[in-house]
Structures are given as C-alpha cells and as structure tokens.
PDB file of C-alpha atoms in Angstrom:
ATOM      1  CA  MET A   1     116.546 104.467  64.743  1.00 54.00           C
ATOM      2  CA  PHE A   2     114.280 107.457  65.487  1.00 55.00           C
ATOM      3  CA  THR A   3     114.906 107.077  69.231  1.00 55.00           C
ATOM      4  CA  ALA A   4     118.634 107.111  68.615  1.00 57.00           C
ATOM      5  CA  ALA A   5     118.304 110.284  66.532  1.00 59.00           C
ATOM      6  CA  MET A   6     115.703 112.154  68.558  1.00 64.00           C
ATOM      7  CA  ILE A   7     116.084 111.116  72.244  1.00 71.00           C
ATOM      8  CA  GLU A   8     119.493 109.719  72.850  1.00 73.00           C
ATOM      9  CA  PRO A   9     121.400 112.940  72.099  1.00 74.00           C
ATOM     10  CA  LEU A  10     119.498 114.722  74.923  1.00 79.00           C
ATOM     11  CA  SER A  11     120.582 114.864  78.525  1.00 80.00           C
ATOM     12  CA  PRO A  12     119.257 112.152  80.822  1.00 83.00           C
ATOM     13  CA  ARG A  13     117.043 114.744  82.524  1.00 84.00           C
ATOM     14  CA  GLN A  14     115.524 115.737  79.131  1.00 84.00           C
ATOM     15  CA  GLN A  15     115.186 112.123  78.114  1.00 84.00           C
ATOM     16  CA  GLU A  16     113.151 111.317  81.205  1.00 88.00           C
ATOM     17  CA  PHE A  17     111.007 114.450  80.788  1.00 89.00           C
ATOM     18  CA  LEU A  18     110.115 113.435  77.214  1.00 88.00           C
ATOM     19  CA  ALA A  19     109.545 109.825  78.230  1.00 89.00           C
ATOM     20  CA  VAL A  20     107.079 110.801  80.949  1.00 93.00           C
ATOM     21  CA  MET A  21     105.263 113.514  79.052  1.00 92.00           C
ATOM     22  CA  GLY A  22     105.072 111.381  75.942  1.00 89.00           C
ATOM     23  CA  LEU A  23     102.192 109.525  77.554  1.00 90.00           C
ATOM     24  CA  ALA A  24      99.906 112.548  77.137  1.00 93.00           C
ATOM     25  CA  ASP A  25      98.374 113.490  73.840  1.00 88.00           C
ATOM     26  CA  GLU A  26      98.519 117.124  74.731  1.00 92.00           C
ATOM     27  CA  PHE A  27      99.776 118.822  77.891  1.00 95.00           C
ATOM     28  CA  THR A  28     100.330 122.202  79.544  1.00 95.00           C
ATOM     29  CA  ALA A  29     103.258 123.432  81.579  1.00 94.00           C
ATOM     30  CA  PRO A  30     101.354 123.153  84.886  1.00 96.00           C
ATOM     31  CA  MET A  31     100.400 119.534  84.043  1.00 97.00           C
ATOM     32  CA  ALA A  32     104.020 118.753  83.137  1.00 95.00           C
ATOM     33  CA  ARG A  33     105.231 120.270  86.436  1.00 95.00           C
ATOM     34  CA  PHE A  34     102.636 118.188  88.348  1.00 96.00           C
ATOM     35  CA  VAL A  35     103.322 114.910  86.519  1.00 96.00           C
ATOM     36  CA  THR A  36     107.102 115.150  86.403  1.00 93.00           C
ATOM     37  CA  GLY A  37     107.687 117.058  89.639  1.00 91.00           C
ATOM     38  CA  ALA A  38     110.263 119.043  87.646  1.00 88.00           C
ATOM     39  CA  PRO A  39     110.656 122.683  88.905  1.00 89.00           C
ATOM     40  CA  ASP A  40     112.502 123.591  85.671  1.00 91.00           C
ATOM     41  CA  THR A  41     109.565 122.578  83.387  1.00 92.00           C
ATOM     42  CA  ASP A  42     109.305 125.945  81.680  1.00 91.00           C
ATOM     43  CA  ARG A  43     112.931 125.955  80.836  1.00 90.00           C
ATOM     44  CA  LEU A  44     112.777 122.389  79.499  1.00 89.00           C
ATOM     45  CA  LEU A  45     109.718 123.145  77.374  1.00 90.00           C
ATOM     46  CA  THR A  46     111.334 126.288  76.023  1.00 88.00           C
ATOM     47  CA  MET A  47     114.440 124.445  75.112  1.00 85.00           C
ATOM     48  CA  LEU A  48     112.589 121.478  73.559  1.00 83.00           C
ATOM     49  CA  THR A  49     110.283 123.635  71.425  1.00 85.00           C
ATOM     50  CA  GLU A  50     113.148 125.869  70.280  1.00 83.00           C
ATOM     51  CA  GLN A  51     115.591 123.106  69.427  1.00 75.00           C
ATOM     52  CA  ASN A  52     113.295 120.369  68.446  1.00 67.00           C
ATOM     53  CA  ALA A  53     110.611 120.467  65.837  1.00 58.00           C
ATOM     54  CA  PHE A  54     109.076 117.372  67.363  1.00 78.00           C
ATOM     55  CA  VAL A  55     107.681 119.237  70.416  1.00 84.00           C
ATOM     56  CA  THR A  56     105.366 122.066  69.404  1.00 88.00           C
ATOM     57  CA  ARG A  57     103.387 124.677  71.185  1.00 88.00           C
ATOM     58  CA  LEU A  58      99.808 124.677  69.988  1.00 92.00           C
ATOM     59  CA  PRO A  59      98.037 127.771  68.664  1.00 94.00           C
ATOM     60  CA  ASP A  60      96.291 128.286  72.023  1.00 95.00           C
ATOM     61  CA  GLY A  61      99.730 129.371  73.360  1.00 91.00           C
ATOM     62  CA  VAL A  62      99.268 127.123  76.410  1.00 93.00           C
ATOM     63  CA  SER A  63      99.266 123.499  75.295  1.00 94.00           C
ATOM     64  CA  TYR A  64     102.055 121.382  73.863  1.00 92.00           C
ATOM     65  CA  ARG A  65     101.971 118.299  71.657  1.00 91.00           C
ATOM     66  CA  PHE A  66     104.554 115.784  70.487  1.00 85.00           C
ATOM     67  CA  HIS A  67     104.932 114.938  66.840  1.00 84.00           C
ATOM     68  CA  HIS A  68     103.615 111.368  66.440  1.00 81.00           C
ATOM     69  CA  MET A  69     107.088 110.002  65.783  1.00 81.00           C
ATOM     70  CA  MET A  70     108.496 111.703  68.923  1.00 82.00           C
ATOM     71  CA  LYS A  71     105.519 110.427  70.931  1.00 85.00           C
ATOM     72  CA  GLU A  72     106.159 106.875  69.852  1.00 87.00           C
ATOM     73  CA  CYS A  73     109.823 107.174  70.746  1.00 85.00           C
ATOM     74  CA  ALA A  74     108.946 108.774  74.081  1.00 88.00           C
ATOM     75  CA  GLU A  75     106.523 105.954  74.876  1.00 89.00           C
ATOM     76  CA  ARG A  76     109.159 103.370  74.013  1.00 89.00           C
ATOM     77  CA  THR A  77     111.638 105.141  76.307  1.00 89.00           C
ATOM     78  CA  PHE A  78     109.047 105.301  79.056  1.00 92.00           C
ATOM     79  CA  ARG A  79     108.783 101.456  78.967  1.00 92.00           C
ATOM     80  CA  THR A  80     112.529 101.228  79.765  1.00 90.00           C
ATOM     81  CA  LEU A  81     112.081 103.195  83.050  1.00 91.00           C
ATOM     82  CA  ASP A  82     111.963 101.059  86.224  1.00 92.00           C
ATOM     83  CA  ALA A  83     108.545  99.797  87.309  1.00 92.00           C
ATOM     84  CA  GLU A  84     108.357 102.111  90.355  1.00 92.00           C
ATOM     85  CA  THR A  85     109.036 105.203  88.210  1.00 91.00           C
ATOM     86  CA  GLN A  86     106.417 104.094  85.739  1.00 92.00           C
ATOM     87  CA  ARG A  87     103.828 103.493  88.520  1.00 92.00           C
ATOM     88  CA  ARG A  88     104.582 106.881  90.161  1.00 93.00           C
ATOM     89  CA  CYS A  89     104.203 108.690  86.853  1.00 93.00           C
ATOM     90  CA  ARG A  90     100.863 106.931  86.058  1.00 92.00           C
ATOM     91  CA  GLU A  91      99.630 107.814  89.520  1.00 94.00           C
ATOM     92  CA  ARG A  92     100.475 111.481  88.984  1.00 95.00           C
ATOM     93  CA  TYR A  93      98.772 111.360  85.575  1.00 96.00           C
ATOM     94  CA  GLY A  94      95.679 109.864  87.178  1.00 96.00           C
ATOM     95  CA  ALA A  95      95.645 112.430  89.925  1.00 97.00           C
ATOM     96  CA  TRP A  96      96.045 115.287  87.453  1.00 97.00           C
ATOM     97  CA  TYR A  97      93.265 114.075  85.181  1.00 97.00           C
ATOM     98  CA  GLU A  98      90.979 113.238  88.133  1.00 97.00           C
ATOM     99  CA  GLY A  99      91.475 116.704  89.546  1.00 97.00           C
ATOM    100  CA  GLN A 100      90.580 118.220  86.188  1.00 96.00           C
ATOM    101  CA  GLY A 101      87.398 116.043  85.898  1.00 96.00           C
ATOM    102  CA  GLN A 102      88.867 114.213  82.897  1.00 96.00           C
ATOM    103  CA  TYR A 103      87.722 110.850  84.186  1.00 97.00           C
ATOM    104  CA  LEU A 104      88.389 108.670  81.136  1.00 96.00           C
ATOM    105  CA  HIS A 105      92.027 109.793  81.160  1.00 95.00           C
ATOM    106  CA  ALA A 106      92.210 109.213  84.909  1.00 96.00           C
ATOM    107  CA  MET A 107      90.740 105.687  84.527  1.00 96.00           C
ATOM    108  CA  ALA A 108      93.282 104.854  81.818  1.00 93.00           C
ATOM    109  CA  ALA A 109      96.153 106.074  83.994  1.00 93.00           C
ATOM    110  CA  TYR A 110      95.046 104.216  87.099  1.00 94.00           C
ATOM    111  CA  ARG A 111      94.171 100.975  85.286  1.00 91.00           C
ATOM    112  CA  ARG A 112      96.524  98.104  86.266  1.00 78.00           C
ATOM    113  CA  TRP A 113      98.299 100.360  88.789  1.00 84.00           C
ATOM    114  CA  ASP A 114      95.846 101.567  91.397  1.00 93.00           C
ATOM    115  CA  TYR A 115      92.488  99.779  91.497  1.00 95.00           C
ATOM    116  CA  ASP A 116      91.237 101.787  94.490  1.00 96.00           C
ATOM    117  CA  ALA A 117      91.842 105.055  92.642  1.00 97.00           C
ATOM    118  CA  LEU A 118      90.339 103.569  89.458  1.00 97.00           C
ATOM    119  CA  LEU A 119      87.121 102.582  91.295  1.00 97.00           C
ATOM    120  CA  ARG A 120      87.011 105.943  93.040  1.00 97.00           C
ATOM    121  CA  VAL A 121      87.006 107.620  89.655  1.00 97.00           C
ATOM    122  CA  VAL A 122      84.318 105.228  88.351  1.00 97.00           C
ATOM    123  CA  GLN A 123      82.154 106.333  91.281  1.00 97.00           C
ATOM    124  CA  GLU A 124      82.959 110.026  90.723  1.00 97.00           C
ATOM    125  CA  ASP A 125      82.093 109.721  87.033  1.00 97.00           C
ATOM    126  CA  ALA A 126      78.823 108.017  87.984  1.00 96.00           C
ATOM    127  CA  GLY A 127      78.848 106.220  84.640  1.00 94.00           C
ATOM    128  CA  ILE A 128      78.494 109.280  82.503  1.00 95.00           C
ATOM    129  CA  LEU A 129      81.761 109.131  80.592  1.00 95.00           C
ATOM    130  CA  LEU A 130      82.187 105.421  81.291  1.00 94.00           C
ATOM    131  CA  ALA A 131      79.186 104.850  79.036  1.00 94.00           C
ATOM    132  CA  SER A 132      81.211 106.158  76.095  1.00 95.00           C
ATOM    133  CA  LEU A 133      83.718 103.366  76.403  1.00 95.00           C
ATOM    134  CA  PRO A 134      83.264 100.101  74.486  1.00 96.00           C
ATOM    135  CA  PRO A 135      81.706  97.514  76.783  1.00 96.00           C
ATOM    136  CA  SER A 136      84.593  95.095  75.945  1.00 96.00           C
ATOM    137  CA  GLU A 137      87.106  97.593  77.365  1.00 95.00           C
ATOM    138  CA  VAL A 138      85.161  97.961  80.576  1.00 96.00           C
ATOM    139  CA  LEU A 139      84.800  94.203  80.906  1.00 96.00           C
ATOM    140  CA  ALA A 140      88.513  93.711  80.351  1.00 94.00           C
ATOM    141  CA  ALA A 141      89.334  96.210  83.105  1.00 94.00           C
ATOM    142  CA  LEU A 142      86.865  94.459  85.364  1.00 94.00           C
ATOM    143  CA  ASP A 143      88.541  91.128  84.712  1.00 93.00           C
ATOM    144  CA  GLU A 144      91.882  92.614  85.794  1.00 93.00           C
ATOM    145  CA  CYS A 145      90.480  94.187  88.946  1.00 94.00           C
ATOM    146  CA  PRO A 146      90.785  92.046  92.052  1.00 94.00           C
ATOM    147  CA  ALA A 147      87.505  91.094  93.744  1.00 94.00           C
ATOM    148  CA  ASP A 148      88.690  92.556  97.045  1.00 95.00           C
ATOM    149  CA  ALA A 149      89.103  95.968  95.440  1.00 95.00           C
ATOM    150  CA  LEU A 150      85.679  95.740  93.868  1.00 96.00           C
ATOM    151  CA  LYS A 151      84.105  94.695  97.261  1.00 96.00           C
ATOM    152  CA  ALA A 152      85.722  97.754  98.940  1.00 96.00           C
ATOM    153  CA  HIS A 153      83.934 100.168  96.559  1.00 97.00           C
ATOM    154  CA  PRO A 154      80.180  99.339  96.618  1.00 96.00           C
ATOM    155  CA  PHE A 155      79.157 102.631  95.066  1.00 97.00           C
ATOM    156  CA  ALA A 156      81.473 102.006  92.126  1.00 97.00           C
ATOM    157  CA  LEU A 157      79.937  98.557  91.839  1.00 97.00           C
ATOM    158  CA  LEU A 158      76.524 100.122  91.555  1.00 97.00           C
ATOM    159  CA  VAL A 159      77.762 102.330  88.771  1.00 97.00           C
ATOM    160  CA  LEU A 160      79.266  99.310  86.985  1.00 97.00           C
ATOM    161  CA  MET A 161      76.097  97.341  87.531  1.00 97.00           C
ATOM    162  CA  ARG A 162      74.038 100.075  85.907  1.00 97.00           C
ATOM    163  CA  SER A 163      76.457 100.073  82.961  1.00 97.00           C
ATOM    164  CA  MET A 164      76.103  96.340  82.596  1.00 97.00           C
ATOM    165  CA  PHE A 165      72.341  96.687  82.657  1.00 97.00           C
ATOM    166  CA  ASN A 166      72.467  99.418  79.968  1.00 96.00           C
ATOM    167  CA  TRP A 167      74.671  97.171  77.825  1.00 97.00           C
ATOM    168  CA  ARG A 168      72.231  94.268  78.381  1.00 97.00           C
ATOM    169  CA  ASN A 169      74.951  92.213  80.123  1.00 97.00           C
ATOM    170  CA  ILE A 170      72.705  90.971  82.906  1.00 97.00           C
ATOM    171  CA  PRO A 171      74.969  87.974  83.906  1.00 97.00           C
ATOM    172  CA  LYS A 172      77.829  90.353  84.600  1.00 97.00           C
ATOM    173  CA  MET A 173      75.522  92.731  86.445  1.00 97.00           C
ATOM    174  CA  LEU A 174      74.392  89.864  88.720  1.00 96.00           C
ATOM    175  CA  GLU A 175      78.021  88.807  89.233  1.00 96.00           C
ATOM    176  CA  LEU A 176      78.839  92.285  90.402  1.00 97.00           C
ATOM    177  CA  LEU A 177      75.749  92.321  92.605  1.00 96.00           C
ATOM    178  CA  SER A 178      77.009  89.223  94.408  1.00 95.00           C
ATOM    179  CA  LEU A 179      80.127  91.234  95.518  1.00 95.00           C
ATOM    180  CA  ILE A 180      77.993  93.730  97.433  1.00 92.00           C
ATOM    181  CA  HIS A 181      77.632  92.876 101.112  1.00 75.00           C
ATOM    182  CA  ILE A 182      74.149  93.710 102.235  1.00 63.00           C
TER     183      ILE A 182
END
C-alpha cells in the first residue's frame, strides 16, 4: 500500500533512483552520483526533497535520509530489479564505502556478490572493525564464501584466523589455516 502511494506515482527514473539509494541509511549527493551513475543526481534530490516529505536533507546540509517507511518501500522495490542491476549497485556501494574506509559497510555490500572484494576489504580492515561484528555473522559469511576465494586471499585468511583466535574458536581457526598453502 505504501509503495503504491509513495513510489509508483514517480517516473521510472525516480523509482529506480529511490530503490537504489534506499539501501543506504544516509547518503550524500556525491555518493548517490557514484552509486547510481546518474548525472542528474542533484536535480533528483532537489525534486524529491521538495515534493516528498519522505526524503529529507539532514541538518548538516550535505547528507540525506529516507523516512523509515520510504526506506522499506525502496528496499522492496530494489528487490524487484533484475539480478544484474542489483549486483552492479551493490558493487558500487561496496566500492564507495571501501574508498571512504567504511569497511563494515563495504563488507556488507560485497557479501554474497563479490567474495574477492569482500576478502580484500577484510585484509584492508586488518580485523579492526571486523572485531565489532558478532562472531556468528562472520561465521555465516565464511560459510557462504567459496574455499577457492579464501585460498586466493591468504592475508585475509590470517586476519580471519586471528579473529577466530580472539573469539576462542580454535577449530575454525585451524580450518582456515588448512586453506593456506605454505
């Protein structure tokens, strides 16, 4: 019902913009330009904030946020996009967050889509932010990651092994060790 009222009346271009940017909790115009590839981002943001109370500019004057109802509708609309568009958008999100040093967001964007990029970010993070995640979440991501991808990133394996040691999960640490070719 909310999707019909809030998103469907918009043009297809505006709908896709909202669907893609709805994945972010907060975003800036440069981030939106990078993620969507839309050269008319500023115009779209101006139109959406002036005509729609569900997209607001934050007090810092730079960032934007969706109202939680609009965000939910945008996420639902995103799931209707074709798989290739979804993958491409998640890659762009990952690249944006990685470039900004926001490794947890980058890991979330790359997860299930690009394991090489995910493991590159794990290595870049060196386990610093990774340690703030619940061990069960890291273990679930590891279970999804193909062994060949893990073997191709020995330094990321070392980071993950140290995390397993810190979490006292020695069996998983030894399992990861077996993937390293010495």
